[in-house]
Amino acid sequence: MRAMGLAAQQAGAGPRVAARRAAPRLAQRPRPRAAPVRPAPAPAAPLPPMAELAAQLEVLRRENELLKRELEALKETGDGAQAQGARRGGGGAEAAAAAAEAAAAAAAAAAAPAADALAAAAGALAAPLKLAAGAFAAATGTAAPAAAAAPARRDGPRVPAAAEVAAAGPGALTRALEAGIAWPEPGTAFWEAPPRTAPLPVDIGRGSGGAAPPRDARRLRVVHFTAELAPIAKVGGLGDVVTGLARVCLARGHDVTVLLPYYECLPQDSLEGLRHVMDLAVPKGRFWDGAMQNGTLETSVFSATVAGVPVVLLRPSAASGSGLFKGGRIYGGGYNETEAYLYFCRAGLEYLAASGATPDVLHLHEWQTCAAAMLYWELYHPSPLPSARVVLTIHNMDNTGEVRQDEFAASGADGAAFATIDKALDERTIGHNPERLNMMKGGIVYANAVTTVSPSYAAEILNGGAAGWLRGTLTRPEVRAKTRGILNGIDAEEWNPATDARLPANYTSEFPEGKALCKAFLQRGLGLSESPDKPLVAVVTRLVPQKGIHLIRAALYRTLERGGQFVLLGSGHCDGEFRRLAEHDFRGHPDVSLNIFYSEALSRAIYGAADVVLVPSMFEPCGLTQMIGMRYGAVPVVRRTGGLGDTVTDVAAATEPGEGNGYVFDGTDEGSLFSALDRALSDFSSDPATWAQLSRANMAAELSWGAAAAEYVGLYNAAVGVA
Ligand code: ADP
């Protein structure tokens, strides 16, 4: 079979069909057995008014409690107005006064709600609140802001707007934000607990980004096949990208479903509306005595919603006794991953066929799902899935999925049918016994369109050395013609310092005061010296060779030499050295914290605190950490490779005002790293005003999925033949 060009593929004819005829060894699809077993649970009823009132009262009650406690503490000190020493302990006069200011406004505003019941109840609570506020105002000489100007807070009670509080004078907003922070005990797993004892007493707004995307005229049915999905099954950026892209396409009016293995380790409480949809017998073979044995694996299909995205979860049924997708982690469980993902691809296609779905686009991600492209065109098109076109996104060429031909039988199809140079034969194994298949190659050949996650990485795989063993495939004219780079975005709602509940104080580019509190919070929690003047350099990463391990280590020592602080959060198969450093050399160090594990909650606290986010990767298809860091007001220091070069412009190389957003270096040696890191550390200390401007500009930068989503939708439309 010859690989066909994109135009011919869009027409839906050609060598795929010919290949199907020429592949007699492919197993036939048994008729799927669809058996809905349980009706969907009724959707949650909307909160009755009384429940809403009770919730709002609860918030008021909590705020009142906090104020009472603070008043007690204040009485004990004898002179509340001078009690500066306890400022970061949550009981100080300034914080309490600020809380009182904000709460007074909230209480006064809550005294006149629409619902009579709430008015009565809130009025009862408002009296002590006002009393407390008055006491604090008297003690500190601070006037409570006018209640009439207080805007509504989303959860009911009214709080003053950040601008009003800030207008009260220098430091007023910081003091207000500080009220209610649950300052951590050093050395505890503080990131696992809520960072506040009370809601933010100030309306900080929603910050920039995340505007509603435009609705598209044509509604496309898009089905993603993926091994990761944030936040429930996230190991790295793949999970973020699938969730972010799915959410923005849903917002543009498309019909999006994500197919995900039902890993045993998925957090059940994050699977909203989980229900069993059907059972299926999925074709699954094995090689025995030199011959393919065909069989089936009983499969259970579930549906749920995750972060607003409809998800279909597939796993072998409990009765099958299969160990696939069992264990405590996403990758590296006790089962054979090749077998598991081949089975997942087949199960996904079987589910689509059994459910009568008519997707326009099958969007596949990474080698784990590439077999779905091969099986779709050979076994499912034009019947039972007549209309779909296939888009493959390569997130990283580091792993391309090498599979023995006999192993491919786990997909229910004979691998020999794909073992030709023009299909999926791994060219570096030619002449070996046995020759192998390469899943990424198969995906590239069989997809209608191929994307990778940044324009620079696309150039690197098409023209540079990043293609590795797939160089031959990526030099084919028809492959080049259908391959392009689309720069990832980040989910501006999920990653938003204005709303992130994991931050002790929220902030925006307009009101950045909370960032300093986030830094102090992290420093205290990690046992670092609480100095606002030390530049805090953060690295959040998988610890694998790709990420420039030697440069991360060099940056640690350099940051210390230059008077900064270094915080690492990372794990991976190269984390041994950092574990040793964490346990011995830097244990209890006042300026270094090495955290060798995975924690999204801690990552958020780190982004919120960071002055610099360092990404010194050897190669980086796109990279999200530099963008997340920017969104949280950090300044990136990156090596110019792949998407890092596409997203960060050195402040010294900027040709237009506002273009520079970080510090960039080129080489892979320590000297090159220092050429960028040293400048960043010096600028932080020598020119705080310019640094603050840079930080705010980064918070406000457009990094969302908007532009990328428009490109993906354009690509989907082109793939299905719509101009
Ligand atoms: P990659 O996909 O190569 O791992 P990206 O920069 O594209 O790199 O995405 C990394 C994502 O994983 C980011 O969301 C980052 O915050 C997150 N991440 C990486 N390591 C950790 C960790 N140890 N704990 C929490 N989040 C992590």
PDB file of N, CA, C and O in Angstrom, residues 226-244 247 258 260 270 306-309 311 491 494-495 598 600 604 624:
ATOM      1  N   THR A 226      -6.993   8.924  24.337  1.00  0.00           N
ATOM      2  CA  THR A 226      -5.820   9.396  25.082  1.00  0.00           C
ATOM      3  C   THR A 226      -5.503   8.498  26.268  1.00  0.00           C
ATOM      4  O   THR A 226      -6.393   7.865  26.835  1.00  0.00           O
ATOM      5  N   ALA A 227      -4.229   8.480  26.644  1.00  0.00           N
ATOM      6  CA  ALA A 227      -3.810   7.744  27.842  1.00  0.00           C
ATOM      7  C   ALA A 227      -3.820   8.623  29.077  1.00  0.00           C
ATOM      8  O   ALA A 227      -3.687   8.130  30.192  1.00  0.00           O
ATOM      9  N   GLU A 228      -3.929   9.956  28.890  1.00  0.00           N
ATOM     10  CA  GLU A 228      -3.921  10.879  30.041  1.00  0.00           C
ATOM     11  C   GLU A 228      -5.025  11.912  29.900  1.00  0.00           C
ATOM     12  O   GLU A 228      -5.364  12.310  28.780  1.00  0.00           O
ATOM     13  N   LEU A 229      -5.536  12.339  31.029  1.00  0.00           N
ATOM     14  CA  LEU A 229      -6.544  13.398  31.053  1.00  0.00           C
ATOM     15  C   LEU A 229      -6.434  14.121  32.401  1.00  0.00           C
ATOM     16  O   LEU A 229      -6.594  13.505  33.446  1.00  0.00           O
ATOM     17  N   ALA A 230      -6.161  15.430  32.337  1.00  0.00           N
ATOM     18  CA  ALA A 230      -6.065  16.198  33.589  1.00  0.00           C
ATOM     19  C   ALA A 230      -7.468  16.492  34.113  1.00  0.00           C
ATOM     20  O   ALA A 230      -8.378  16.689  33.322  1.00  0.00           O
ATOM     21  N   PRO A 231      -7.702  16.560  35.392  1.00  0.00           N
ATOM     22  CA  PRO A 231      -6.710  16.305  36.440  1.00  0.00           C
ATOM     23  C   PRO A 231      -6.698  14.858  36.932  1.00  0.00           C
ATOM     24  O   PRO A 231      -5.885  14.512  37.773  1.00  0.00           O
ATOM     25  N   ILE A 232      -7.567  13.992  36.397  1.00  0.00           N
ATOM     26  CA  ILE A 232      -7.713  12.666  37.027  1.00  0.00           C
ATOM     27  C   ILE A 232      -6.619  11.684  36.611  1.00  0.00           C
ATOM     28  O   ILE A 232      -6.322  10.752  37.344  1.00  0.00           O
ATOM     29  N   ALA A 233      -6.065  11.859  35.435  1.00  0.00           N
ATOM     30  CA  ALA A 233      -5.066  10.910  34.944  1.00  0.00           C
ATOM     31  C   ALA A 233      -3.968  11.707  34.254  1.00  0.00           C
ATOM     32  O   ALA A 233      -3.768  11.619  33.054  1.00  0.00           O
ATOM     33  N   LYS A 234      -3.263  12.488  35.061  1.00  0.00           N
ATOM     34  CA  LYS A 234      -2.248  13.380  34.499  1.00  0.00           C
ATOM     35  C   LYS A 234      -0.872  12.959  34.978  1.00  0.00           C
ATOM     36  O   LYS A 234      -0.662  12.786  36.174  1.00  0.00           O
ATOM     37  N   VAL A 235       0.031  12.798  34.034  1.00  0.00           N
ATOM     38  CA  VAL A 235       1.417  12.546  34.390  1.00  0.00           C
ATOM     39  C   VAL A 235       2.265  13.744  33.967  1.00  0.00           C
ATOM     40  O   VAL A 235       3.156  14.181  34.667  1.00  0.00           O
ATOM     41  N   GLY A 236       1.945  14.297  32.809  1.00  0.00           N
ATOM     42  CA  GLY A 236       2.653  15.485  32.322  1.00  0.00           C
ATOM     43  C   GLY A 236       1.704  16.328  31.494  1.00  0.00           C
ATOM     44  O   GLY A 236       0.477  16.308  31.692  1.00  0.00           O
ATOM     45  N   GLY A 237       2.272  17.023  30.520  1.00  0.00           N
ATOM     46  CA  GLY A 237       1.498  17.983  29.742  1.00  0.00           C
ATOM     47  C   GLY A 237       0.408  17.362  28.876  1.00  0.00           C
ATOM     48  O   GLY A 237      -0.588  18.029  28.573  1.00  0.00           O
ATOM     49  N   LEU A 238       0.558  16.088  28.481  1.00  0.00           N
ATOM     50  CA  LEU A 238      -0.459  15.449  27.642  1.00  0.00           C
ATOM     51  C   LEU A 238      -1.846  15.571  28.270  1.00  0.00           C
ATOM     52  O   LEU A 238      -2.825  15.945  27.599  1.00  0.00           O
ATOM     53  N   GLY A 239      -1.923  15.273  29.560  1.00  0.00           N
ATOM     54  CA  GLY A 239      -3.218  15.350  30.249  1.00  0.00           C
ATOM     55  C   GLY A 239      -3.795  16.756  30.218  1.00  0.00           C
ATOM     56  O   GLY A 239      -4.986  16.957  29.958  1.00  0.00           O
ATOM     57  N   ASP A 240      -2.949  17.751  30.454  1.00  0.00           N
ATOM     58  CA  ASP A 240      -3.414  19.152  30.415  1.00  0.00           C
ATOM     59  C   ASP A 240      -3.943  19.507  29.035  1.00  0.00           C
ATOM     60  O   ASP A 240      -4.962  20.191  28.894  1.00  0.00           O
ATOM     61  N   VAL A 241      -3.219  19.068  28.016  1.00  0.00           N
ATOM     62  CA  VAL A 241      -3.567  19.474  26.649  1.00  0.00           C
ATOM     63  C   VAL A 241      -4.914  18.876  26.239  1.00  0.00           C
ATOM     64  O   VAL A 241      -5.776  19.570  25.685  1.00  0.00           O
ATOM     65  N   VAL A 242      -5.118  17.608  26.519  1.00  0.00           N
ATOM     66  CA  VAL A 242      -6.373  16.987  26.095  1.00  0.00           C
ATOM     67  C   VAL A 242      -7.553  17.654  26.799  1.00  0.00           C
ATOM     68  O   VAL A 242      -8.557  18.007  26.167  1.00  0.00           O
ATOM     69  N   THR A 243      -7.431  17.878  28.097  1.00  0.00           N
ATOM     70  CA  THR A 243      -8.529  18.529  28.824  1.00  0.00           C
ATOM     71  C   THR A 243      -8.752  19.952  28.309  1.00  0.00           C
ATOM     72  O   THR A 243      -9.890  20.362  28.063  1.00  0.00           O
ATOM     73  N   GLY A 244      -7.681  20.687  28.152  1.00  0.00           N
ATOM     74  CA  GLY A 244      -7.806  22.084  27.711  1.00  0.00           C
ATOM     75  C   GLY A 244      -8.417  22.192  26.325  1.00  0.00           C
ATOM     76  O   GLY A 244      -9.339  22.997  26.095  1.00  0.00           O
ATOM     77  N   ARG A 247     -12.136  21.151  26.392  1.00  0.00           N
ATOM     78  CA  ARG A 247     -13.008  22.163  27.015  1.00  0.00           C
ATOM     79  C   ARG A 247     -13.249  23.346  26.080  1.00  0.00           C
ATOM     80  O   ARG A 247     -14.369  23.834  25.972  1.00  0.00           O
ATOM     81  N   VAL A 258     -14.109  12.214  25.296  1.00  0.00           N
ATOM     82  CA  VAL A 258     -12.748  11.708  25.473  1.00  0.00           C
ATOM     83  C   VAL A 258     -12.823  10.237  25.881  1.00  0.00           C
ATOM     84  O   VAL A 258     -13.523   9.893  26.836  1.00  0.00           O
ATOM     85  N   LEU A 260     -10.848   7.192  27.512  1.00  0.00           N
ATOM     86  CA  LEU A 260      -9.712   7.056  28.435  1.00  0.00           C
ATOM     87  C   LEU A 260      -9.751   5.655  29.045  1.00  0.00           C
ATOM     88  O   LEU A 260     -10.837   5.169  29.365  1.00  0.00           O
ATOM     89  N   SER A 270     -13.833  12.078  41.596  1.00  0.00           N
ATOM     90  CA  SER A 270     -13.716  13.106  40.550  1.00  0.00           C
ATOM     91  C   SER A 270     -14.472  12.713  39.288  1.00  0.00           C
ATOM     92  O   SER A 270     -14.450  13.443  38.298  1.00  0.00           O
ATOM     93  N   VAL A 306     -15.661  14.888  33.545  1.00  0.00           N
ATOM     94  CA  VAL A 306     -14.453  15.298  34.259  1.00  0.00           C
ATOM     95  C   VAL A 306     -14.101  16.718  33.828  1.00  0.00           C
ATOM     96  O   VAL A 306     -13.886  16.958  32.639  1.00  0.00           O
ATOM     97  N   ALA A 307     -14.062  17.627  34.773  1.00  0.00           N
ATOM     98  CA  ALA A 307     -13.761  19.038  34.475  1.00  0.00           C
ATOM     99  C   ALA A 307     -14.648  19.550  33.341  1.00  0.00           C
ATOM    100  O   ALA A 307     -14.196  20.293  32.474  1.00  0.00           O
ATOM    101  N   GLY A 308     -15.887  19.100  33.336  1.00  0.00           N
ATOM    102  CA  GLY A 308     -16.834  19.563  32.331  1.00  0.00           C
ATOM    103  C   GLY A 308     -16.756  18.820  31.009  1.00  0.00           C
ATOM    104  O   GLY A 308     -17.492  19.126  30.071  1.00  0.00           O
ATOM    105  N   VAL A 309     -15.879  17.831  30.919  1.00  0.00           N
ATOM    106  CA  VAL A 309     -15.684  17.113  29.653  1.00  0.00           C
ATOM    107  C   VAL A 309     -16.338  15.727  29.741  1.00  0.00           C
ATOM    108  O   VAL A 309     -16.057  14.980  30.684  1.00  0.00           O
ATOM    109  N   VAL A 311     -16.573  11.988  29.353  1.00  0.00           N
ATOM    110  CA  VAL A 311     -15.499  11.005  29.245  1.00  0.00           C
ATOM    111  C   VAL A 311     -16.105   9.609  29.185  1.00  0.00           C
ATOM    112  O   VAL A 311     -17.072   9.319  29.899  1.00  0.00           O
ATOM    113  N   ASP A 491      -5.102  26.094  29.881  1.00  0.00           N
ATOM    114  CA  ASP A 491      -6.497  26.340  30.234  1.00  0.00           C
ATOM    115  C   ASP A 491      -6.534  27.526  31.201  1.00  0.00           C
ATOM    116  O   ASP A 491      -6.154  27.410  32.369  1.00  0.00           O
ATOM    117  N   GLU A 494      -8.545  26.862  34.425  1.00  0.00           N
ATOM    118  CA  GLU A 494      -7.921  25.926  35.370  1.00  0.00           C
ATOM    119  C   GLU A 494      -6.693  26.533  36.023  1.00  0.00           C
ATOM    120  O   GLU A 494      -6.385  26.269  37.169  1.00  0.00           O
ATOM    121  N   TRP A 495      -5.940  27.275  35.228  1.00  0.00           N
ATOM    122  CA  TRP A 495      -4.706  27.879  35.732  1.00  0.00           C
ATOM    123  C   TRP A 495      -4.936  29.372  35.835  1.00  0.00           C
ATOM    124  O   TRP A 495      -4.621  30.121  34.919  1.00  0.00           O
ATOM    125  N   TYR A 598       5.112  13.791  43.085  1.00  0.00           N
ATOM    126  CA  TYR A 598       4.146  14.477  42.224  1.00  0.00           C
ATOM    127  C   TYR A 598       3.042  15.047  43.105  1.00  0.00           C
ATOM    128  O   TYR A 598       2.470  14.342  43.928  1.00  0.00           O
ATOM    129  N   GLU A 600      -0.078  17.999  42.342  1.00  0.00           N
ATOM    130  CA  GLU A 600      -0.614  19.166  41.644  1.00  0.00           C
ATOM    131  C   GLU A 600      -0.849  20.320  42.622  1.00  0.00           C
ATOM    132  O   GLU A 600      -0.607  21.484  42.297  1.00  0.00           O
ATOM    133  N   ARG A 604       0.808  24.122  42.356  1.00  0.00           N
ATOM    134  CA  ARG A 604       0.084  25.402  42.293  1.00  0.00           C
ATOM    135  C   ARG A 604       0.656  26.397  43.314  1.00  0.00           C
ATOM    136  O   ARG A 604       0.819  27.583  43.026  1.00  0.00           O
ATOM    137  N   LEU A 624       4.640  23.281  29.064  1.00  0.00           N
ATOM    138  CA  LEU A 624       3.543  24.041  29.659  1.00  0.00           C
ATOM    139  C   LEU A 624       4.001  24.799  30.894  1.00  0.00           C
ATOM    140  O   LEU A 624       3.435  25.829  31.240  1.00  0.00           O
TER     141      LEU A 624
END
